[in-house]
Protein backbone atom coordinates (compact mmCIF):
# COMPACT_ATOMS: atom_id res chain seq x y z
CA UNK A 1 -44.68 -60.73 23.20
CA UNK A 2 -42.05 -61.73 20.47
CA UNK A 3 -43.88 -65.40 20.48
CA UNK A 4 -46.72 -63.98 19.31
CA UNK A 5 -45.55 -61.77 16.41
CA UNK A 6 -47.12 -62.92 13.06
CA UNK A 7 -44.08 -61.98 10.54
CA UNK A 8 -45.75 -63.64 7.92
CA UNK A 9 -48.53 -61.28 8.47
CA UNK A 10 -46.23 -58.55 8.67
CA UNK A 11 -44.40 -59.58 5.46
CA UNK A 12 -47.81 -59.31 3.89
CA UNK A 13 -49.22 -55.95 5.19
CA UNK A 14 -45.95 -54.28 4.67
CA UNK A 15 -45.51 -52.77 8.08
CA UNK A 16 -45.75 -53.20 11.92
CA UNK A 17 -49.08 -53.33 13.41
CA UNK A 18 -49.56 -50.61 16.40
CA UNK A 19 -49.98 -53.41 19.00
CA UNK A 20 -46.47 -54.37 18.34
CA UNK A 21 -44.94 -50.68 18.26
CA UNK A 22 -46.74 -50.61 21.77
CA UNK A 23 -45.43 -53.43 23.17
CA UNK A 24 -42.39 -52.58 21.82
CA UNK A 25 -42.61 -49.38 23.67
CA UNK A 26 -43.78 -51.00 27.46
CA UNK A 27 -40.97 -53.20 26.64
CA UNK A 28 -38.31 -50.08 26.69
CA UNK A 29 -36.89 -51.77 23.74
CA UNK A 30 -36.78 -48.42 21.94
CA UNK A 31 -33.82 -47.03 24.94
CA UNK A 32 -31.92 -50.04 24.71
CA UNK A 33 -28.46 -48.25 24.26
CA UNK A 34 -29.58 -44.46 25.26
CA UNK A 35 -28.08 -43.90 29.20
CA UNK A 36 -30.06 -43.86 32.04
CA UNK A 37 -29.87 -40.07 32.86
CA UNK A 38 -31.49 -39.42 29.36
CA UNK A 39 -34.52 -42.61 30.52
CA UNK A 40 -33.42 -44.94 28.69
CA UNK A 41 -31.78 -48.17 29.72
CA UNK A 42 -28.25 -48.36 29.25
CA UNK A 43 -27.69 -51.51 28.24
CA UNK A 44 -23.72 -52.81 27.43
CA UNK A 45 -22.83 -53.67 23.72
CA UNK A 46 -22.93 -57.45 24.85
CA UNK A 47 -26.19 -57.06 26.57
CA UNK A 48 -27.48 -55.34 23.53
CA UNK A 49 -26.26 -58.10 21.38
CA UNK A 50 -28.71 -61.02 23.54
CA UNK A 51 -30.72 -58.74 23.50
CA UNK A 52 -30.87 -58.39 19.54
CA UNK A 53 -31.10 -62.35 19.36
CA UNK A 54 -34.72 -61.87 20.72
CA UNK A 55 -35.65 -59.29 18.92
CA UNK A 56 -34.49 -60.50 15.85
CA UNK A 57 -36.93 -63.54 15.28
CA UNK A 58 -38.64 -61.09 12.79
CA UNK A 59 -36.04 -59.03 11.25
CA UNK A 60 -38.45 -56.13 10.30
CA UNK A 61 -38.91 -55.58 14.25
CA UNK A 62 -35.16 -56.27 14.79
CA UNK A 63 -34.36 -53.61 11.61
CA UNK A 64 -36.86 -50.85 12.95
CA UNK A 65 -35.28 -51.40 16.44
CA UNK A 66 -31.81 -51.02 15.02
CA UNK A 67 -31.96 -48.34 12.79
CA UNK A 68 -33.58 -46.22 15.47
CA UNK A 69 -30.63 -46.77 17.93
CA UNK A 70 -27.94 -47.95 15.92
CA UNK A 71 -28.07 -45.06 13.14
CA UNK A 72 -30.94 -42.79 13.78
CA UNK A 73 -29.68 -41.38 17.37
CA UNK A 74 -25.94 -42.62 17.23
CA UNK A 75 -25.00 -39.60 16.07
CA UNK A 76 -27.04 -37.32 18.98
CA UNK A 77 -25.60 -39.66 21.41
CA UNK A 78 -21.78 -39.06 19.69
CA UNK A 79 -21.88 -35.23 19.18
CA UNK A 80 -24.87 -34.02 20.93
CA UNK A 81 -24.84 -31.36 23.11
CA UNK A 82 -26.37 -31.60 26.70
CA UNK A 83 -29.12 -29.50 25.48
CA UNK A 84 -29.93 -31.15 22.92
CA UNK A 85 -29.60 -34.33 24.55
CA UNK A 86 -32.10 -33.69 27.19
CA UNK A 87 -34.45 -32.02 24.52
CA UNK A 88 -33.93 -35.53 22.48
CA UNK A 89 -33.43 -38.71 23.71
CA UNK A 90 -35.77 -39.29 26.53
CA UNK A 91 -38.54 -39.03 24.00
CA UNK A 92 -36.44 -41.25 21.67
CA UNK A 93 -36.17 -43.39 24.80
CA UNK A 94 -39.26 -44.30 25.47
CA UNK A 95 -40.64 -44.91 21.92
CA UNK A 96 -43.08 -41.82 21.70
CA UNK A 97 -40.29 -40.44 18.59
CA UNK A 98 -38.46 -42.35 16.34
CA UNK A 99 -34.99 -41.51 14.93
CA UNK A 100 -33.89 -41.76 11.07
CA UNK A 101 -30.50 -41.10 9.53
CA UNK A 102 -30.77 -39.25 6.47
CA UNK A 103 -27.32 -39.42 4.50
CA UNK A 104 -27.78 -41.60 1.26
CA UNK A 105 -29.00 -40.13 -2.11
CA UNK A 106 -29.88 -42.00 -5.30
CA UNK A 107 -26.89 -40.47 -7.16
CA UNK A 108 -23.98 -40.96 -4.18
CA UNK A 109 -25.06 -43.69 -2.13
CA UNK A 110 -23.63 -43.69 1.41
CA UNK A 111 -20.54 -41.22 -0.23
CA UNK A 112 -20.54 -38.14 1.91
CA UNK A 113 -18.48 -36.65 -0.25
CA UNK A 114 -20.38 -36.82 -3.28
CA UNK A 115 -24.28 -35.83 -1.67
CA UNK A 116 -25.64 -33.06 -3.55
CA UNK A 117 -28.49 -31.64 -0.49
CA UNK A 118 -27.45 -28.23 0.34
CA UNK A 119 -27.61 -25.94 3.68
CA UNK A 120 -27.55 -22.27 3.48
CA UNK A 121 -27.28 -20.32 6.58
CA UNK A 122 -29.62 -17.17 6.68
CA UNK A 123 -27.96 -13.61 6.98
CA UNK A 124 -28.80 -12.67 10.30
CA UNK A 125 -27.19 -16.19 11.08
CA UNK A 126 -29.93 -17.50 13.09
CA UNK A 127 -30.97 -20.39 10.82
CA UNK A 128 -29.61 -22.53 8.22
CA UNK A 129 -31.90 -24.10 5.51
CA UNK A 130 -32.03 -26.78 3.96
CA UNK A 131 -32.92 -28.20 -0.14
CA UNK A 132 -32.50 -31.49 -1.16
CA UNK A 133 -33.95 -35.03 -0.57
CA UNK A 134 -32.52 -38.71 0.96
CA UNK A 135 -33.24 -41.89 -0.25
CA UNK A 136 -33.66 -45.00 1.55
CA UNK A 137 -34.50 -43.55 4.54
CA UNK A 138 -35.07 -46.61 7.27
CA UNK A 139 -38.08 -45.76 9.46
CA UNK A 140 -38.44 -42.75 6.56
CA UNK A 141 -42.19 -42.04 7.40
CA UNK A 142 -42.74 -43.00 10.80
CA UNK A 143 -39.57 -40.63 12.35
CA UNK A 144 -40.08 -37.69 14.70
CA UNK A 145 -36.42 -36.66 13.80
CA UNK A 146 -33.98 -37.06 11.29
CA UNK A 147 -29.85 -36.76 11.50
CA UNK A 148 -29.48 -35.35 8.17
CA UNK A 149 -26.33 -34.62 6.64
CA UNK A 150 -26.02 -31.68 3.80
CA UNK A 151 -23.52 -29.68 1.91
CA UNK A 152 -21.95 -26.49 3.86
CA UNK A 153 -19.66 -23.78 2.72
CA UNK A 154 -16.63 -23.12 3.98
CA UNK A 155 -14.16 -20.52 3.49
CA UNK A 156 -10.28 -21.36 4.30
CA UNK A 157 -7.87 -18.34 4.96
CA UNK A 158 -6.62 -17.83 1.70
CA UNK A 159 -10.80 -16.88 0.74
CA UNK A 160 -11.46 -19.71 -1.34
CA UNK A 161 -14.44 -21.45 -0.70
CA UNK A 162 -14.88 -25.63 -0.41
CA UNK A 163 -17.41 -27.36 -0.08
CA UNK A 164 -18.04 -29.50 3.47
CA UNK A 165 -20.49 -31.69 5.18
CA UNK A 166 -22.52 -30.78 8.46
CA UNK A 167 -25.07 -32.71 10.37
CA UNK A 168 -28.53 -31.17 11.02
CA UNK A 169 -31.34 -32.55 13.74
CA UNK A 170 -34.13 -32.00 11.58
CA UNK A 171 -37.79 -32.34 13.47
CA UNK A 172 -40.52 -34.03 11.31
CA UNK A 173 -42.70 -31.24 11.93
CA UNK A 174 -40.60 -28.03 10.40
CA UNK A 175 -41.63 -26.73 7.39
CA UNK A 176 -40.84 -28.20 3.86
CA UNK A 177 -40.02 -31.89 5.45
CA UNK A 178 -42.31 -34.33 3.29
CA UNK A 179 -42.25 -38.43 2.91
CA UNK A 180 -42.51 -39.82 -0.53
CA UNK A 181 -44.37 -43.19 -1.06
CA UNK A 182 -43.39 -46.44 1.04
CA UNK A 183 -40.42 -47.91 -1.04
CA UNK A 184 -41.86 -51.76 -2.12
CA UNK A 185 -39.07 -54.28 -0.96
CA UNK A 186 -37.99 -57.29 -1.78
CA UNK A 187 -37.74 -57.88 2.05
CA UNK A 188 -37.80 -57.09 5.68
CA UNK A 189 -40.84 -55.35 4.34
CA UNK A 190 -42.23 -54.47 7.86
CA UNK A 191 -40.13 -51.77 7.85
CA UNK A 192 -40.98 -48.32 6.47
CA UNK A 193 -38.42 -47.33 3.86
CA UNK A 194 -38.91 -44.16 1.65
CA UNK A 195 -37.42 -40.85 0.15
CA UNK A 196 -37.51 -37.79 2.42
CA UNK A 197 -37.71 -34.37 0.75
CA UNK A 198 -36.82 -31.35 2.65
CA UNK A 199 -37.55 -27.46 0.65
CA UNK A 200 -36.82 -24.68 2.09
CA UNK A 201 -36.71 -26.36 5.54
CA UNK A 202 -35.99 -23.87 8.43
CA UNK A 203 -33.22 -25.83 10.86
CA UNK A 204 -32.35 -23.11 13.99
CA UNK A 205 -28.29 -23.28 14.29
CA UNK A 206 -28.70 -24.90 17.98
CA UNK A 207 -29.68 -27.62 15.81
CA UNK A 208 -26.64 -28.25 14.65
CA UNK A 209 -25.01 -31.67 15.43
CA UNK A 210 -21.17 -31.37 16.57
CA UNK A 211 -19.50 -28.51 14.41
CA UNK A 212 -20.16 -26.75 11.28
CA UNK A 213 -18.18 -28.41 8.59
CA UNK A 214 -17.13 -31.23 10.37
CA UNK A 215 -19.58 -33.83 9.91
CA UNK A 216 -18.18 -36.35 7.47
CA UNK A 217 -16.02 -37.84 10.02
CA UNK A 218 -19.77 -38.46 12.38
CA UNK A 219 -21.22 -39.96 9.34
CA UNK A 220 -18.31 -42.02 9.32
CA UNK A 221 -18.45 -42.73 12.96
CA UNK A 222 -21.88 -43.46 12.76
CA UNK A 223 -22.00 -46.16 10.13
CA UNK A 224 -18.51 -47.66 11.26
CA UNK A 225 -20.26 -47.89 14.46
CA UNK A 226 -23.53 -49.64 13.65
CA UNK A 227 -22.16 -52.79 12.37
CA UNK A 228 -21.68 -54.51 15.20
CA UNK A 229 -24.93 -54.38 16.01
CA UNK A 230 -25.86 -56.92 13.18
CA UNK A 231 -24.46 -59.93 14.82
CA UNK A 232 -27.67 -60.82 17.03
CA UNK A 233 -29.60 -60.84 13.76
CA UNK A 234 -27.34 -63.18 12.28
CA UNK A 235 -26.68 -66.08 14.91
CA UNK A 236 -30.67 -65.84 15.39
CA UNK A 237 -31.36 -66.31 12.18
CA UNK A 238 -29.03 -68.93 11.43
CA UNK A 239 -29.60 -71.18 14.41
CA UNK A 240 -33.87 -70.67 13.06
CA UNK A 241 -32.40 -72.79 9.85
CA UNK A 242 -30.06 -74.90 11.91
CA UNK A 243 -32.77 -75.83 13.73
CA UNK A 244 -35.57 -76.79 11.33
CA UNK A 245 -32.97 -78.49 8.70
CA UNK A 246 -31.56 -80.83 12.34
CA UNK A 247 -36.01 -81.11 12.87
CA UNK A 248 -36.39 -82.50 9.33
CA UNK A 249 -32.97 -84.31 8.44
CA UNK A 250 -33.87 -86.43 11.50
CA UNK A 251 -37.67 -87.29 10.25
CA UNK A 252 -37.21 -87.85 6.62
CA UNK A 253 -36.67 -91.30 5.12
CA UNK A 254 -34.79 -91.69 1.88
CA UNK A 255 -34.10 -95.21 0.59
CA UNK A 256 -34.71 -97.12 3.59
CA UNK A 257 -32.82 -94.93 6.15
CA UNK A 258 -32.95 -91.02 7.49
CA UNK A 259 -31.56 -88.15 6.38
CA UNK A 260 -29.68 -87.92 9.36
CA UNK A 261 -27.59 -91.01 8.60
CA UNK A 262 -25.99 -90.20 4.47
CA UNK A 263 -22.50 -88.44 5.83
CA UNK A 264 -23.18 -85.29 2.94
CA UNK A 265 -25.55 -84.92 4.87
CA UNK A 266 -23.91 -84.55 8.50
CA UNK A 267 -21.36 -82.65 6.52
CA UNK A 268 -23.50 -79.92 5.27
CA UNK A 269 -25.00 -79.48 8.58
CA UNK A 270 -21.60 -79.40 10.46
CA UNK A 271 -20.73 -77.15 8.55
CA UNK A 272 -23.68 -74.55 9.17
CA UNK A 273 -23.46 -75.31 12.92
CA UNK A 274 -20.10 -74.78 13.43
CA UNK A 275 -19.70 -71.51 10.60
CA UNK A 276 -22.90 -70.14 13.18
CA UNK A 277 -20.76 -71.18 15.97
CA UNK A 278 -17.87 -68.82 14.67
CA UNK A 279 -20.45 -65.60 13.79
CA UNK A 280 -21.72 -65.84 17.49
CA UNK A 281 -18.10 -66.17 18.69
CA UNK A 282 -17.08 -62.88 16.55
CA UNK A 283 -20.14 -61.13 18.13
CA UNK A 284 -19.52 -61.83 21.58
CA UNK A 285 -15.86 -61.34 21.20
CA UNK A 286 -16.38 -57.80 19.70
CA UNK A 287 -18.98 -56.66 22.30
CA UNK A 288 -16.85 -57.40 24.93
CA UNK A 289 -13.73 -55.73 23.44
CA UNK A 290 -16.09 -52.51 23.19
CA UNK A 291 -17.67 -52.78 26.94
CA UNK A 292 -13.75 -53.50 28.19
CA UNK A 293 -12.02 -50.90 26.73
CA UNK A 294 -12.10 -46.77 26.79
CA UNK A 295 -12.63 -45.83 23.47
CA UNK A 296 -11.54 -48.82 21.60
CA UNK A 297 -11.14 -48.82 17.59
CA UNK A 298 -13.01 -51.53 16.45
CA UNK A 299 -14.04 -50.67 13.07
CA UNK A 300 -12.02 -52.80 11.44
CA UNK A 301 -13.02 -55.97 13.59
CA UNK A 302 -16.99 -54.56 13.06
CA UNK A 303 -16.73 -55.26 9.12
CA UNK A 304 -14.69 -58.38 9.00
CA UNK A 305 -18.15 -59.24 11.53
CA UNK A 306 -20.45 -57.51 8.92
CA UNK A 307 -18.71 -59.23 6.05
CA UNK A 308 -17.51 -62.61 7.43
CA UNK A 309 -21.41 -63.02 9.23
CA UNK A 310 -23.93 -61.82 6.34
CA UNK A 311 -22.23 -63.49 3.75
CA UNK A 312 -21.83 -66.98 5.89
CA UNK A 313 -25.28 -66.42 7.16
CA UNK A 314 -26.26 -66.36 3.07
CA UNK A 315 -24.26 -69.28 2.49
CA UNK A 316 -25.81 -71.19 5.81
CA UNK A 317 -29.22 -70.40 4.11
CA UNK A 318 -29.30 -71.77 1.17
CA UNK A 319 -27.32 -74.83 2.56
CA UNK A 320 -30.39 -75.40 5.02
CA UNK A 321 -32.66 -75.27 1.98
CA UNK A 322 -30.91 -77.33 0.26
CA UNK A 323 -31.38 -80.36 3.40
CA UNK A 324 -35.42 -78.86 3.90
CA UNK A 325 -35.99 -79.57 -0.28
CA UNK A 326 -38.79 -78.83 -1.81
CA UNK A 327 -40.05 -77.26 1.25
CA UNK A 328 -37.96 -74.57 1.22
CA UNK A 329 -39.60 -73.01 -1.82
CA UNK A 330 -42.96 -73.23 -0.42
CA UNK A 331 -44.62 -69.96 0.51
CA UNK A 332 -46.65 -71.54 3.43
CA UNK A 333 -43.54 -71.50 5.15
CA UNK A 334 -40.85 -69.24 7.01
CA UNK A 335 -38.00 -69.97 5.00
CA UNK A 336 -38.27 -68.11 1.38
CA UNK A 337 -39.57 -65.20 3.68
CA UNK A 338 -36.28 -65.26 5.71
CA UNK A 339 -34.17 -65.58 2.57
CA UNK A 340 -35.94 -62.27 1.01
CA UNK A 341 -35.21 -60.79 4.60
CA UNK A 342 -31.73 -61.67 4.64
CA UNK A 343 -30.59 -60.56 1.34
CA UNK A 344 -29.93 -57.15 2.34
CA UNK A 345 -27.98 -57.84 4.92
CA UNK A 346 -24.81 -57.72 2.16
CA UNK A 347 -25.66 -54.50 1.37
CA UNK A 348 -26.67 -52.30 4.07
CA UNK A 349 -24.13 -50.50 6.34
CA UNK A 350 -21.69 -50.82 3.30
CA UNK A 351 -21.63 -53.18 0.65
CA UNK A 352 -19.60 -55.98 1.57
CA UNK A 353 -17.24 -55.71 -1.80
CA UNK A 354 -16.67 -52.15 -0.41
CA UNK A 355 -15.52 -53.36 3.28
CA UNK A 356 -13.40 -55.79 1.87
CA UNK A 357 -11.11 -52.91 0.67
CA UNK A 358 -11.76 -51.11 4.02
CA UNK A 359 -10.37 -53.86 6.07
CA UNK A 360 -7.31 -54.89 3.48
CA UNK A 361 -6.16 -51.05 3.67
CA UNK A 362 -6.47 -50.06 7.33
CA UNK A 363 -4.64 -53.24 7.74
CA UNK A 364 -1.82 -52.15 5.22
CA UNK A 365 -2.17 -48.24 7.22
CA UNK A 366 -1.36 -50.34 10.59
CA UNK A 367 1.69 -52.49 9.07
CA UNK A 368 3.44 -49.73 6.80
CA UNK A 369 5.15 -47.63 8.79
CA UNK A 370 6.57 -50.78 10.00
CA UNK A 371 7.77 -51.95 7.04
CA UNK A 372 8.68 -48.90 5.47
CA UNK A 373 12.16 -49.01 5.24
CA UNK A 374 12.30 -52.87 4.15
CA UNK A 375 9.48 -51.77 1.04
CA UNK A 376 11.87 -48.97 0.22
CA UNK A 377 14.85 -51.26 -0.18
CA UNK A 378 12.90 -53.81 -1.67
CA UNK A 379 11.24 -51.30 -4.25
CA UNK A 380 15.03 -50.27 -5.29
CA UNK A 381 17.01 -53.53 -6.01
CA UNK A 382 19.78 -51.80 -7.76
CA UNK A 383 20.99 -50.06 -4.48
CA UNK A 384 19.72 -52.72 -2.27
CA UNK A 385 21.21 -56.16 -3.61
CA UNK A 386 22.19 -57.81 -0.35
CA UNK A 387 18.17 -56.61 0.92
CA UNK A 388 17.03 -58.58 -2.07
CA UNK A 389 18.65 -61.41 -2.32
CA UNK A 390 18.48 -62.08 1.66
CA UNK A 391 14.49 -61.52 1.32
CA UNK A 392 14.28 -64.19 -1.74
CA UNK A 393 15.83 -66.85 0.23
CA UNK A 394 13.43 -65.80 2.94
CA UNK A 395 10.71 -65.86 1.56
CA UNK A 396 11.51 -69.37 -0.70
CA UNK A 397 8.94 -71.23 0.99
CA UNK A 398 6.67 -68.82 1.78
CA UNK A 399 6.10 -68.17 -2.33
CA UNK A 400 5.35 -72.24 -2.47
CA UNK A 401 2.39 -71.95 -0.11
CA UNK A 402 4.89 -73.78 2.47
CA UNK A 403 5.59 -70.98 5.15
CA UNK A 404 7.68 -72.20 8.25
CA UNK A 405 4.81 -72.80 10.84
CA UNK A 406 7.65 -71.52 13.83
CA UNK A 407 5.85 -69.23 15.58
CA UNK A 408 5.01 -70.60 18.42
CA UNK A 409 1.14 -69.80 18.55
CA UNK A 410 0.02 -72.60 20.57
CA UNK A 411 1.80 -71.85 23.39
CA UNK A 412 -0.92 -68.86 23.89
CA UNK A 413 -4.25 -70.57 22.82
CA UNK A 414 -6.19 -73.47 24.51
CA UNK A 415 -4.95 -77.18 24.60
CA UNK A 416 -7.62 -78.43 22.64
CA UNK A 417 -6.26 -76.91 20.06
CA UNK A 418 -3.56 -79.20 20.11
CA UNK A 419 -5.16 -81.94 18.72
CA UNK A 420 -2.74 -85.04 17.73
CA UNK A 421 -5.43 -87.26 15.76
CA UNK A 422 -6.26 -84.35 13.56
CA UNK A 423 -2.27 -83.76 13.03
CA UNK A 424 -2.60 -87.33 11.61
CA UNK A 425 -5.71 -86.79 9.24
CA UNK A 426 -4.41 -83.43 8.03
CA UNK A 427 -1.29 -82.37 9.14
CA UNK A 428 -2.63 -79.70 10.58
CA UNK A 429 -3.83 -78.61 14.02
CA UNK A 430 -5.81 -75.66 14.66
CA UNK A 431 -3.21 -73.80 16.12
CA UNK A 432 -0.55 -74.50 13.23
CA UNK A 433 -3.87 -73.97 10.95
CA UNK A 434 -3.49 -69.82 12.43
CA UNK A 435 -0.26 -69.81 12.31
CA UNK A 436 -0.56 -70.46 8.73
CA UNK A 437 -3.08 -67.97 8.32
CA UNK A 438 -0.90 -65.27 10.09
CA UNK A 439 1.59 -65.93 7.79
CA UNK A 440 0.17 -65.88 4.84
CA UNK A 441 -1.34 -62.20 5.68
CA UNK A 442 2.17 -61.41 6.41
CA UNK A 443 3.49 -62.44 3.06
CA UNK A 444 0.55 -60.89 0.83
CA UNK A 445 0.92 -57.35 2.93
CA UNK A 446 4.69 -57.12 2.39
CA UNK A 447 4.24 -58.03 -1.62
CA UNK A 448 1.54 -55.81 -2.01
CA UNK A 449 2.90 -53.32 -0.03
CA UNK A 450 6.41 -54.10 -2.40
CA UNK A 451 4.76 -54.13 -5.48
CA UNK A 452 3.12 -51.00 -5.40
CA UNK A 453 4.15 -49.01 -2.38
CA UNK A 454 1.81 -45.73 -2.00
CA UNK A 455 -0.30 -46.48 -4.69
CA UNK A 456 -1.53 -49.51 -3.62
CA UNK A 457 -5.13 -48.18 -2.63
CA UNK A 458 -5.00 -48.30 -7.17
CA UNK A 459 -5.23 -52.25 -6.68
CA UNK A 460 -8.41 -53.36 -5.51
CA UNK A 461 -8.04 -56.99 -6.88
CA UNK A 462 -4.69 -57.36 -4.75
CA UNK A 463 -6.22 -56.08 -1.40
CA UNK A 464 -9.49 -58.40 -1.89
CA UNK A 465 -7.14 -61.00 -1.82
CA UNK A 466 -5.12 -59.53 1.07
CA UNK A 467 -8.33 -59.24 3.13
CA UNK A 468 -9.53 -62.74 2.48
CA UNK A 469 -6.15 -63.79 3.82
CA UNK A 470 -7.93 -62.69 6.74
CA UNK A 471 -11.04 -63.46 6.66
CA UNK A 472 -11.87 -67.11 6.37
């Protein structure tokens, strides 16, 4: 079925044609993540991730897939009760409803903190209601149910009232839910995107997902969670490019001799292949450390993969238009479609700029209790000389760029990492090239962490560079 999607035609209508949602639907490709018991098919993170690869040879499909499982029901599938499981998902499995998340707003974004839709609940206590709208609403006004997330009231003991976030399963069909018009994209415009208004809407309290005031940490979970699942997308698309630049590189003449043969040439296109090779690495690697382990944090590992893939996928792009030439800004073909598609890719499930601060700090969160006592010392030379002094000489090379590579790494990686011609060409192997790497993150954490102790969330600039110590 996927060969015979027409994205281009797709691209041009604006949205998927029924046939597809059908066969999208025979395919089960709608239960891809929901368990068995609830009919749908239970697939592992790494079996979802082929799985995506497929899919994702038209990203509008692969999006519409994705933001039914990956953010729509998430949050039913995290803090659902039985009940409302059973009521939920095997209709969500099976295609004949579609999920949406509801949670950004034109004025706060993705900022749960700052969304201004309110919840009331009645007086006899029996229903809470709900005013307020959500922009950019993915599958907006083709969803059966929305996860919407609104402004509660809650009262602490000393009677003073604060303001709180709760999650609501919100039925297409109650009163005072409304669609506004089909937002006009730039790309991936098979998928339906648009504001959803809800006045007055009547939401019984059983539809409450997980507790009353307690849903900013499940919209957290939810979009923390969903960024693996962009991964597929990426290698897929990439090795599309790959694949046509390697398909016209090796046909084109230029001055007497192919494309293939200029080195800039072989250069550019190593460097896509083996930048894909690394995105498909980090997306296997991460789906396997979620299907291994019970409950595994991986949050942090999910956005250097969001970051690190979207922006190399980008950068892989426009390198493979660069080899097609003057093809590549033809509309008779794929590629200026696949570049509009990909564009959001930096933007959705948090902007990468954003997850770049996300990563530095829970990195700094993970290493500062460890260091605490040094940054103390450090942060109070006057009653720490010895500290000071002994860290300076320490650190000598480290503030030259010339850390001692002593660690040791390659005994624990693979031999071929241990290349001796490339220790000749660069003086560097793969395995010192890490250990460099590690040390470098180690040095930028401990001066940040030095220079500005608790405050250090302040410095934006400082982390961005701590984070791209770790991300390549």
């Amino acid at each position: 079925m996927i060969a015979s999607i027409d994205s281009a035609a797709i691209d041009s209508a604006g949205c998927i044609p029924p046939d597809i949602l059908e066969g999208l639907k025979q395919l089960d490709l709608f239960g891809q993540q929901i368990p068995v018991e609830y009919g749908g098919l239970g697939l592992t993170v790494t079996e979802f991730a082929r799985l995506s690869e497929a899919v994702a040879s038209d990203p509008s499909i692969f999006l519409l897939l994705a933001a039914h499982q990956l953010l729509g029901l998430q949050g039913l599938l995290i803090a659902g009760t039985e009940e409302q499981k059973y009521r939920y998902l095997p209709r969500l499995a099976n295609g004949d409803w579609v999920a949406a998340l509801c949670l950004s707003e034109s004025e706060s974004g993705s900022d749960l903190t700052s969304i201004k839709t309110q919840a009331t609940l009645s007086e006899d206590g029996d229903t809470w209601v709900i005013n307020g709208s959500k922009n950019w609403v993915t599958n907006g006004s083709i969803a059966n149910l929305y996860i919407v997330f609104a402004k509660t009231k809650m009262e602490d003991h000393k009677g003073q009232i604060h303001d709180r976030t709760t999650a609501f399963l919100v039925e297409r069909e109650f009163e005072g839910v409304s669609c506004g018009q089909p937002d006009d994209k730039l790309g991936i415009r098979g998928t339906s995107t648009c504001e959803v208004f809800f006045k007055k809407t009547p939401v019984p309290v059983e539809n409450v997902l997980g507790e009353v005031n307690k849903g900013f940490n499940l919209g957290l979970d939810i979009l923390n969670g969903s960024r693996y699942g962009m991964g597929g997308l990426l290698t897929e698309v990439l090795k599309k490019f790959i694949g046509w630049a390697t398909e016209h590189v090796v046909n084109r003449n230029q001055l007497g001799k192919t494309l293939k043969d200029y080195e800039l040439i072989q250069e550019k296109l190593a460097k896509v292949t083996s930048t894909t090779y690394a995105v498909e690495s980090m997306t296997y690697l991460l789906a396997a450390m979620l299907d291994t382990y019970e409950d595994p944090d991986c949050t942090v590992e999910a956005a250097m993969l969001k970051v690190f893939g979207t922006e190399t996928c980008w950068n892989g792009i426009n390198d493979c238009l660069q080899l097609l030439g003057g093809k590549g800004y033809l509309k008779n073909y794929p590629y200026e479609r696949l570049l509009r598609d990909m564009s959001i890719t930096m933007l959705v499930d948090g902007a990468n700029d954003a997850l770049r601060f996300f990563i530095a700090f829970k990195g700094l969160q993970h290493i500062g209790p460890l260091l605490s006592e040094r940054v103390k010392g450090l942060r109070n030379p006057l009653n720490n000389p010895g500290l000071v002094f002994k860290t300076i000489w320490k650190r000598r090379n480290q503030a030259k760029d010339h850390p001692s590579l002593n660690l040791g790494l390659c005994n624990n990686l693979h031999p071929a990492l241990e290349v001796t011609w490339l220790t000749i060409i660069s003086h560097l192997v793969p395995s010192k090239l890490l250990e460099y790497c590690v040390l470098r993150l180690q040095y930028a954490s401990e001066m940040v962490l030095t220079r500005h102790g608790s405050e250090v969330g302040e410095y934006q600039m400082e982390l961005n560079v701590d984070c791209i110590s770790v991300l390549p």
